[in-house]
XYZ file of C-alpha atoms in Angstrom:
593
model
C 90.031 30.675 109.343
C 91.096 31.488 105.720
C 94.230 33.531 105.055
C 96.048 34.912 102.017
C 99.250 33.047 103.030
C 99.264 29.954 105.277
C 102.844 30.703 106.361
C 101.816 34.104 107.667
C 98.956 32.928 109.916
C 99.120 34.993 113.095
C 99.604 33.032 116.283
C 98.008 34.064 119.525
C 101.360 35.105 120.951
C 101.687 37.806 118.224
C 98.740 39.765 119.683
C 98.471 41.865 122.801
C 96.570 40.234 125.678
C 92.817 40.600 125.229
C 93.017 41.375 121.496
C 90.703 39.561 119.099
C 92.429 38.786 115.810
C 89.242 38.683 113.711
C 88.070 42.059 115.077
C 91.520 43.584 114.519
C 91.664 42.310 110.930
C 88.147 43.592 110.194
C 89.055 47.026 111.578
C 92.171 47.215 109.400
C 90.179 46.317 106.279
C 87.377 48.797 107.072
C 89.816 51.661 107.762
C 91.924 51.127 104.629
C 91.908 53.862 101.964
C 92.298 51.147 99.306
C 89.543 48.925 97.973
C 89.941 45.441 99.516
C 87.807 42.796 97.796
C 87.768 39.031 98.251
C 86.286 36.701 95.655
C 86.101 33.040 94.854
C 88.128 31.453 92.082
C 84.970 31.734 89.964
C 85.054 35.522 90.449
C 82.056 35.740 92.800
C 82.514 38.617 95.284
C 82.664 37.487 98.953
C 83.630 40.728 100.743
C 83.609 44.450 99.903
C 85.130 47.099 102.230
C 84.004 50.779 102.591
C 86.868 52.035 100.412
C 85.647 49.765 97.596
C 82.230 51.423 97.870
C 83.827 54.891 97.754
C 86.033 54.096 94.755
C 83.584 52.016 92.654
C 80.256 53.507 93.780
C 78.516 50.208 94.629
C 77.307 49.366 98.144
C 77.940 45.870 99.580
C 74.313 44.834 99.079
C 74.696 45.578 95.348
C 77.749 43.415 94.713
C 78.015 40.584 97.267
C 77.336 37.265 95.505
C 77.806 38.848 92.073
C 80.732 38.352 89.719
C 83.694 40.738 89.894
C 83.250 41.343 86.137
C 80.602 43.890 87.225
C 83.402 46.460 87.649
C 85.691 45.183 84.873
C 85.503 46.775 81.381
C 84.622 44.395 78.573
C 88.069 44.664 76.990
C 89.684 43.630 80.310
C 87.640 40.460 80.968
C 90.271 38.165 79.399
C 92.933 39.788 81.615
C 90.718 39.056 84.659
C 90.505 35.378 83.707
C 94.289 35.174 83.394
C 94.743 36.735 86.848
C 92.317 34.278 88.495
C 94.061 31.374 86.731
C 97.430 32.519 88.067
C 96.001 32.856 91.599
C 94.533 29.326 91.398
C 98.095 28.067 90.811
C 99.378 29.909 93.895
C 100.798 32.919 92.068
C 100.486 36.645 92.889
C 99.916 39.840 90.896
C 101.837 42.864 92.209
C 100.941 46.518 91.502
C 99.336 45.788 88.151
C 97.900 48.914 86.497
C 94.558 48.243 84.847
C 91.096 49.724 84.230
C 87.895 49.414 86.237
C 84.368 50.801 85.813
C 82.605 53.045 88.362
C 78.908 52.550 88.957
C 78.190 55.737 86.952
C 80.156 54.413 83.966
C 83.347 56.401 84.577
C 86.520 54.494 83.629
C 89.037 54.454 86.513
C 92.778 53.802 86.526
C 93.515 51.267 89.296
C 96.716 49.653 90.599
C 95.863 46.189 91.964
C 97.727 43.606 94.000
C 96.066 40.158 94.017
C 96.993 37.318 96.400
C 95.556 33.803 96.902
C 93.304 33.041 99.897
C 93.980 29.705 101.642
C 91.708 27.716 103.929
C 92.959 26.043 107.127
C 94.114 23.006 105.150
C 96.252 25.090 102.813
C 93.920 24.816 99.823
C 93.434 27.918 97.645
C 89.785 28.932 97.837
C 89.801 32.437 96.383
C 91.654 35.684 95.756
C 92.166 38.872 97.767
C 92.555 42.067 95.678
C 93.794 45.407 96.966
C 92.967 48.246 94.561
C 94.502 51.754 94.693
C 92.858 54.553 92.636
C 95.585 56.182 90.486
C 93.232 58.051 88.141
C 94.305 61.473 89.408
C 98.002 60.636 89.277
C 97.846 59.378 85.697
C 95.838 62.459 84.649
C 98.584 64.692 86.047
C 101.231 62.610 84.239
C 99.335 62.958 80.953
C 99.059 66.740 81.443
C 102.787 66.958 82.231
C 103.545 64.949 79.083
C 101.369 67.325 77.030
C 103.243 70.359 78.395
C 106.601 68.662 77.688
C 105.450 68.022 74.110
C 104.518 71.707 73.787
C 107.980 72.749 74.977
C 109.602 70.286 72.588
C 107.565 71.761 69.739
C 108.633 75.243 70.822
C 112.272 74.118 70.803
C 111.788 72.714 67.320
C 110.306 76.003 66.108
C 113.198 77.888 67.723
C 115.728 75.614 65.990
C 114.059 76.284 62.656
C 114.256 79.993 63.388
C 117.967 79.706 64.144
C 118.416 77.826 60.884
C 116.746 80.706 59.054
C 119.041 83.188 60.772
C 122.075 81.098 59.734
C 120.851 81.110 56.162
C 120.531 84.883 56.258
C 124.122 85.115 57.540
C 125.277 82.988 54.609
C 123.515 85.350 52.248
C 125.230 88.281 53.908
C 128.626 86.633 53.305
C 127.691 86.130 49.676
C 126.716 89.788 49.477
C 130.291 90.785 50.409
C 131.283 90.135 46.799
C 129.077 92.901 45.483
C 129.444 96.605 45.938
C 129.147 98.191 49.387
C 125.976 99.998 48.395
C 124.307 96.831 47.116
C 125.463 94.953 50.247
C 123.658 97.480 52.445
C 120.467 97.137 50.385
C 120.525 93.319 50.667
C 121.596 93.032 54.315
C 118.972 95.348 55.790
C 115.922 93.414 54.530
C 117.600 90.193 55.640
C 118.147 91.574 59.146
C 114.585 92.834 59.380
C 113.196 89.486 58.237
C 115.340 87.593 60.750
C 114.210 89.916 63.555
C 110.577 89.428 62.536
C 111.030 85.628 62.594
C 112.585 85.789 66.069
C 109.786 87.968 67.453
C 107.142 85.671 65.929
C 108.727 82.602 67.532
C 108.858 84.299 70.933
C 105.189 85.298 70.623
C 104.165 81.728 69.676
C 106.012 80.241 72.639
C 104.593 82.807 75.061
C 101.051 82.285 73.750
C 101.380 78.491 74.060
C 102.529 78.709 77.689
C 99.812 81.215 78.601
C 97.050 79.120 77.004
C 98.192 76.020 78.897
C 98.360 77.920 82.161
C 94.965 79.480 81.500
C 93.347 76.096 80.837
C 94.847 74.643 84.008
C 93.826 77.653 86.114
C 90.284 77.631 84.727
C 89.857 73.885 85.362
C 91.132 74.096 88.942
C 88.945 77.116 89.711
C 85.851 75.403 88.272
C 86.304 72.288 90.439
C 87.129 74.420 93.489
C 83.909 76.414 93.019
C 81.848 73.266 93.655
C 83.654 72.705 96.971
C 83.357 76.360 97.974
C 79.618 76.340 97.374
C 79.207 73.512 99.893
C 81.566 75.135 102.440
C 79.956 78.576 102.226
C 76.379 77.393 102.540
C 76.888 74.790 105.265
C 78.896 77.373 107.235
C 75.925 79.719 106.817
C 73.580 77.007 108.116
C 75.767 76.475 111.200
C 76.141 80.232 111.783
C 72.359 80.604 111.672
C 71.892 77.918 114.333
C 74.675 79.315 116.537
C 73.277 82.843 116.260
C 69.922 81.613 117.548
C 71.596 79.642 120.353
C 73.790 82.591 121.361
C 70.731 84.843 121.602
C 69.196 82.747 124.410
C 69.703 83.764 128.083
C 72.209 80.922 128.571
C 73.748 81.138 125.102
C 77.000 82.917 125.935
C 78.891 79.637 125.543
C 78.003 79.654 121.813
C 79.553 83.056 121.105
C 83.047 81.562 120.703
C 81.989 78.859 118.218
C 79.952 81.486 116.333
C 83.080 83.620 115.900
C 84.969 80.544 114.670
C 82.311 79.796 112.048
C 82.362 83.419 110.876
C 86.126 83.083 110.351
C 85.446 79.990 108.222
C 82.922 82.000 106.204
C 85.425 84.833 105.765
C 88.148 82.447 104.603
C 85.760 80.737 102.157
C 84.676 84.101 100.749
C 88.322 85.030 100.203
C 88.871 81.666 98.504
C 85.909 82.430 96.239
C 87.633 85.714 95.384
C 90.777 83.803 94.404
C 88.829 81.496 92.085
C 87.177 84.599 90.620
C 90.669 85.916 89.830
C 91.800 82.573 88.382
C 88.772 82.454 86.086
C 89.408 86.085 85.065
C 93.006 85.181 84.176
C 91.744 82.181 82.171
C 89.104 84.444 80.503
C 86.329 82.256 81.936
C 84.753 84.737 84.348
C 81.920 87.210 83.817
C 82.687 90.824 84.709
C 79.820 91.856 87.020
C 79.809 95.649 86.912
C 77.702 97.519 89.458
C 77.733 100.757 91.414
C 79.994 100.403 94.452
C 81.885 102.436 97.035
C 85.693 102.411 96.885
C 85.723 103.221 100.602
C 83.680 100.118 101.426
C 85.848 97.937 99.183
C 89.077 99.113 100.850
C 87.570 98.690 104.321
C 86.558 95.080 103.534
C 90.055 94.345 102.242
C 91.975 95.912 105.155
C 92.657 92.710 107.111
C 93.648 90.812 103.962
C 95.996 93.631 102.942
C 97.633 93.663 106.375
C 98.276 89.933 106.195
C 99.603 90.238 102.633
C 102.199 92.947 103.405
C 103.421 91.540 106.746
C 104.082 93.109 110.129
C 107.241 94.997 109.152
C 105.273 97.328 106.863
C 102.912 99.928 108.347
C 99.576 100.332 106.564
C 98.025 103.824 106.661
C 94.517 104.194 105.186
C 92.841 107.576 104.654
C 89.331 107.522 103.156
C 87.609 110.679 101.942
C 84.114 111.423 103.260
C 81.069 111.506 100.924
C 82.905 109.659 98.140
C 80.805 109.150 94.962
C 80.107 105.639 93.734
C 81.902 104.102 90.719
C 80.819 101.496 88.169
C 83.118 98.465 88.494
C 83.313 94.761 89.326
C 83.759 94.362 93.135
C 86.089 91.389 92.735
C 88.262 93.275 90.261
C 88.491 96.307 92.567
C 89.682 94.006 95.381
C 92.189 92.461 92.959
C 93.539 95.938 92.108
C 94.057 96.764 95.810
C 95.752 93.424 96.504
C 98.045 93.586 93.445
C 99.166 97.141 94.267
C 99.761 96.249 97.937
C 101.878 93.200 97.047
C 103.839 95.224 94.487
C 104.530 97.881 97.152
C 105.517 95.197 99.687
C 108.120 93.778 97.307
C 109.578 97.272 96.889
C 110.137 97.526 100.679
C 112.050 94.342 101.658
C 113.298 95.919 104.914
C 109.976 97.536 105.853
C 108.359 100.909 105.310
C 104.998 102.629 105.005
C 102.190 101.667 102.605
C 99.576 104.415 102.276
C 96.150 104.026 100.665
C 93.823 107.013 100.292
C 90.720 107.936 98.333
C 89.348 111.225 97.109
C 87.522 113.106 94.370
C 89.280 114.870 91.519
C 87.766 117.194 88.957
C 89.657 117.107 85.659
C 89.350 120.456 83.883
C 89.378 120.757 80.098
C 92.934 122.122 79.773
C 94.366 119.725 82.365
C 92.736 116.673 80.779
C 93.967 117.428 77.277
C 97.561 117.430 78.499
C 97.242 114.172 80.482
C 95.080 112.409 77.901
C 92.119 112.203 80.300
C 88.660 113.560 79.364
C 87.415 116.321 81.631
C 84.885 115.325 84.289
C 84.487 114.078 87.855
C 86.663 111.126 88.925
C 87.006 109.034 92.066
C 90.676 108.746 92.954
C 92.463 105.769 94.571
C 96.131 106.348 95.420
C 98.534 103.662 96.671
C 101.989 104.870 97.716
C 105.065 103.306 99.304
C 108.392 104.421 100.735
C 110.335 101.748 98.865
C 113.276 101.777 96.481
C 111.420 103.538 93.648
C 111.914 103.103 89.900
C 114.260 104.445 87.279
C 112.764 106.316 84.339
C 113.322 103.286 82.082
C 111.537 100.901 84.469
C 108.739 103.406 85.092
C 108.022 103.698 81.359
C 107.605 99.894 81.077
C 105.920 99.197 84.434
C 102.507 98.378 82.922
C 103.814 96.145 80.125
C 102.640 92.504 80.380
C 105.418 90.118 81.500
C 107.833 92.942 82.296
C 109.388 92.495 85.738
C 112.555 93.537 87.560
C 112.295 90.625 90.007
C 114.665 87.621 89.802
C 113.689 84.876 87.380
C 110.903 82.717 88.804
C 109.817 85.265 91.446
C 107.482 87.420 89.379
C 105.136 86.921 86.415
C 105.110 90.548 85.284
C 101.301 90.463 85.313
C 100.566 92.372 88.547
C 100.594 95.977 87.306
C 99.546 94.900 83.791
C 96.401 93.345 85.298
C 95.704 96.548 87.253
C 96.093 98.632 84.103
C 93.782 96.318 82.118
C 91.034 96.290 84.766
C 91.103 100.081 85.174
C 91.004 100.637 81.408
C 88.119 98.150 81.066
C 86.234 100.153 83.701
C 86.719 103.389 81.726
C 89.416 104.701 84.069
C 93.020 105.874 83.892
C 96.218 104.831 85.673
C 99.188 107.079 86.439
C 102.496 106.212 88.087
C 104.895 108.565 89.871
C 108.264 107.231 91.045
C 111.935 108.136 91.499
C 114.801 105.956 92.620
C 115.288 106.044 96.397
C 112.085 108.059 96.968
C 109.280 105.556 96.538
C 106.355 104.961 94.206
C 102.825 106.325 94.027
C 100.203 104.831 91.686
C 97.005 106.816 91.137
C 93.842 105.334 89.663
C 91.048 107.552 88.349
C 87.610 105.979 87.848
C 84.650 107.978 86.463
C 82.130 108.861 89.160
C 78.834 106.990 88.654
C 75.862 109.059 87.549
C 72.446 109.212 89.144
C 71.021 106.599 86.713
C 73.546 104.030 87.925
C 72.719 104.866 91.517
C 68.998 104.346 90.857
C 69.688 100.996 89.140
C 71.686 99.855 92.163
C 68.904 100.907 94.549
C 66.359 99.134 92.325
C 68.474 95.965 92.494
C 68.562 96.210 96.272
C 64.764 96.568 96.362
C 64.443 93.435 94.198
C 66.523 91.567 96.763
C 63.944 92.468 99.417
C 61.128 90.664 97.591
C 59.969 87.353 99.145
C 62.164 84.486 97.943
C 60.128 81.556 99.324
C 57.761 79.427 97.258
C 55.608 76.326 97.188
C 56.411 75.075 93.685
C 57.934 71.685 92.847
C 61.529 71.701 91.600
C 63.370 68.830 89.880
C 67.071 69.280 90.742
C 69.922 67.346 89.054
C 73.581 67.509 90.122
C 76.203 64.737 90.090
C 78.122 66.249 93.068
C 76.613 64.772 96.236
C 77.648 67.604 98.582
C 76.371 70.271 96.175
C 73.137 68.324 95.640
C 72.380 67.945 99.364
C 73.215 71.589 100.067
C 70.964 72.853 97.243
C 68.165 70.536 98.391
C 68.387 71.934 101.918
C 68.263 75.569 100.769
C 65.182 74.985 98.618
C 63.191 72.831 101.057
C 63.764 75.178 103.991
C 62.239 77.949 101.878
C 59.028 76.052 101.141
C 59.775 74.318 97.844
C 59.136 70.638 97.132
C 62.354 69.188 95.711
C 62.848 66.027 93.631
C 66.569 65.196 93.529
C 68.498 63.332 90.833
C 72.186 62.391 90.825
C 72.373 62.096 87.028
C 70.622 63.236 83.872
C 69.109 59.799 83.299
C 67.601 59.751 86.800
C 66.144 63.237 86.260
C 64.366 62.030 83.117
C 63.042 58.972 84.986
C 61.608 61.219 87.716
C 60.055 63.555 85.139
C 58.417 60.508 83.532
C 57.123 58.810 86.695
C 56.229 61.759 88.960
C 52.454 62.115 89.098
C 52.321 65.721 90.309
C 53.400 68.968 88.623
C 57.047 69.936 88.091
C 57.407 73.709 87.835
C 61.172 74.087 87.434
C 64.169 72.011 86.313
C 67.345 73.114 88.135
C 70.294 71.246 86.605
C 74.073 71.414 86.508
C 75.430 72.055 82.996
C 78.455 69.728 83.101
C 77.577 66.171 84.234
C 78.929 62.725 83.252
C 77.225 60.797 80.419
C 74.364 63.284 79.887
C 74.914 67.042 80.180
C 72.439 69.581 81.499
C 71.135 71.023 78.188
C 70.333 67.489 76.957
C 68.481 66.779 80.217
C 66.501 70.014 79.799
C 65.534 69.098 76.226
C 64.317 65.620 77.207
C 62.398 66.867 80.257
C 60.696 69.606 78.252
C 59.725 67.032 75.631
C 57.917 65.229 78.465
C 56.601 68.365 80.194
C 56.524 71.357 77.864
C 55.567 73.837 80.607
C 58.656 73.159 82.760
C 60.897 76.203 83.234
C 64.680 75.704 83.274
C 67.476 77.196 85.396
C 71.070 76.036 84.863
C 73.931 76.119 87.388
C 77.654 75.772 86.685
C 81.141 76.702 87.879
C 81.907 77.967 84.341
C 80.821 81.427 83.231
C 77.830 81.691 80.876
C 79.748 83.194 77.888
C 82.194 80.259 77.944
C 79.369 77.704 77.960
C 77.629 79.540 75.108
C 80.860 79.730 73.068
C 81.495 75.998 73.522
C 77.941 75.215 72.403
C 76.836 73.893 75.796
C 74.231 76.515 76.660
C 71.728 78.531 74.664
C 71.642 82.279 75.323
C 67.935 82.321 76.249
C 68.463 80.270 79.420
C 69.410 81.753 82.772
C 72.512 80.499 84.609
C 73.349 80.794 88.317
C 77.121 80.589 88.728
C 78.778 78.502 91.440
C 79.613 79.049 94.206
C 76.259 80.605 95.093
C 74.796 81.440 98.486
C 71.201 80.950 99.612
C 70.004 84.416 98.578
C 71.576 84.237 95.107
C 70.019 80.831 94.371
C 66.571 81.814 95.631
C 66.596 85.095 93.667
C 67.330 83.260 90.421
C 64.751 80.539 91.145
C 62.044 83.137 91.740
C 63.141 85.107 88.683
C 62.613 82.069 86.441
C 59.426 80.866 88.144
C 57.892 84.353 87.981
C 58.552 84.454 84.243
C 61.364 87.060 84.256
C 64.116 84.977 82.686
């Protein structure tokens, strides 16, 4: 038996009775989260555990008997030779940070520990390498370093500003030698200039922090959308099966699991709402305005609102009957309700009553001119609390971005500012009524939707009733395995023939070799090595009649701005459910893109 250290060879009395050392060792290697690879002194791979396959992308049958240089970048080959030479002399390499290459070409950051392998006579016959993937950790460190550099730059700018202020003070001292009237004329421009410099520096620092936070939020939300798409759709698949099982005469035992799956779906939908809000904050989300009912939106949010405010606050909801529809983004309306509820909760630390009611308000000509609101019919949403209330000074600044009365680090000052921005974007108006010790009431007025908007919404619903199945052949490319398998399942169960590709290059190979027709290319926009638009161009060069549908976790305007997507192509945004995907597929195939 060969071992990495002859002095550490396990004796039989170190094992429990009945244990097999070889089986135990194999189990430890297979269960490890780190890549464990053994190779000869010539670099030929002798063993390859499951974690190595997960980290490097190669299966055992692809690497056994081949040289380890397969996963070593060209500029690291000399380093590899030095490591093997050290091992041949009985040395070790501990926690050495280096680079390795994934099967798809991605460069990975790896921490490796390499030890010699001895045979039963004590001769060194190879090397055992344990590799730990530190790519994510190093990426976070680089991002932290970038943010620290930004802060250092901001400090430098601030220091320069202080230097300018000091110079202005020196000039003021010099001005003391002239007449009092001339001193006043000189000092005032100096003071105004210094104040302008200070305000400019504060704005630059604030903008830098917000841009960094926006980029981070947008990136996290984009990656999370891919995961949510898989969770939502596979939960829907399971719910469909459990619903059928529960409907059988003996299916009562499936009712409990069905409820559990529906809770998973609900949680995933709420998570999708959070990513929607993150992308909105990062200005990477599309505002999807449609006719909707405020009553329905509040009803859907009730359980979330109750959890957000806690048990010590009583929630009272009063919804007016026959409420007109409004034109707004459903996700933004839910964000308004949640922001106002959380703001009210923070105003009632010892408990109280949170009231939410809806209604209709007709603004007359004289009344509207005083309040700055055009006359007309408005749908009213009022959120009130019995909290501590606001002073007149705080009330006048409540909707200012970054203004907060909460302790440092406990509030961003964006809650009410976001509400105000969303309402204004929707053509509405926001009013606040508050007095210290009495509580706060915030009223939102949104224009009632006209009959044309109602007809458009009904027309959209009718479109959703059209058959979504098909028999066409679809070439689908996505580098995310879970997303790829989920999309494949949705399409095939609705009659389509699907050719799957895990990369742009593979998609082009399939388009070249497939003997039958390909009616549609469905491809992710952002993929390693070759991005979606390039894939579409190459495939259409091969098959000019192929229609194209893109999918991405980024919003279409962002992709267009960054030059990744032409405006004439249709995009289905992740996470999507079965109906949304099928509607877009049929729209493109039927020539309505």
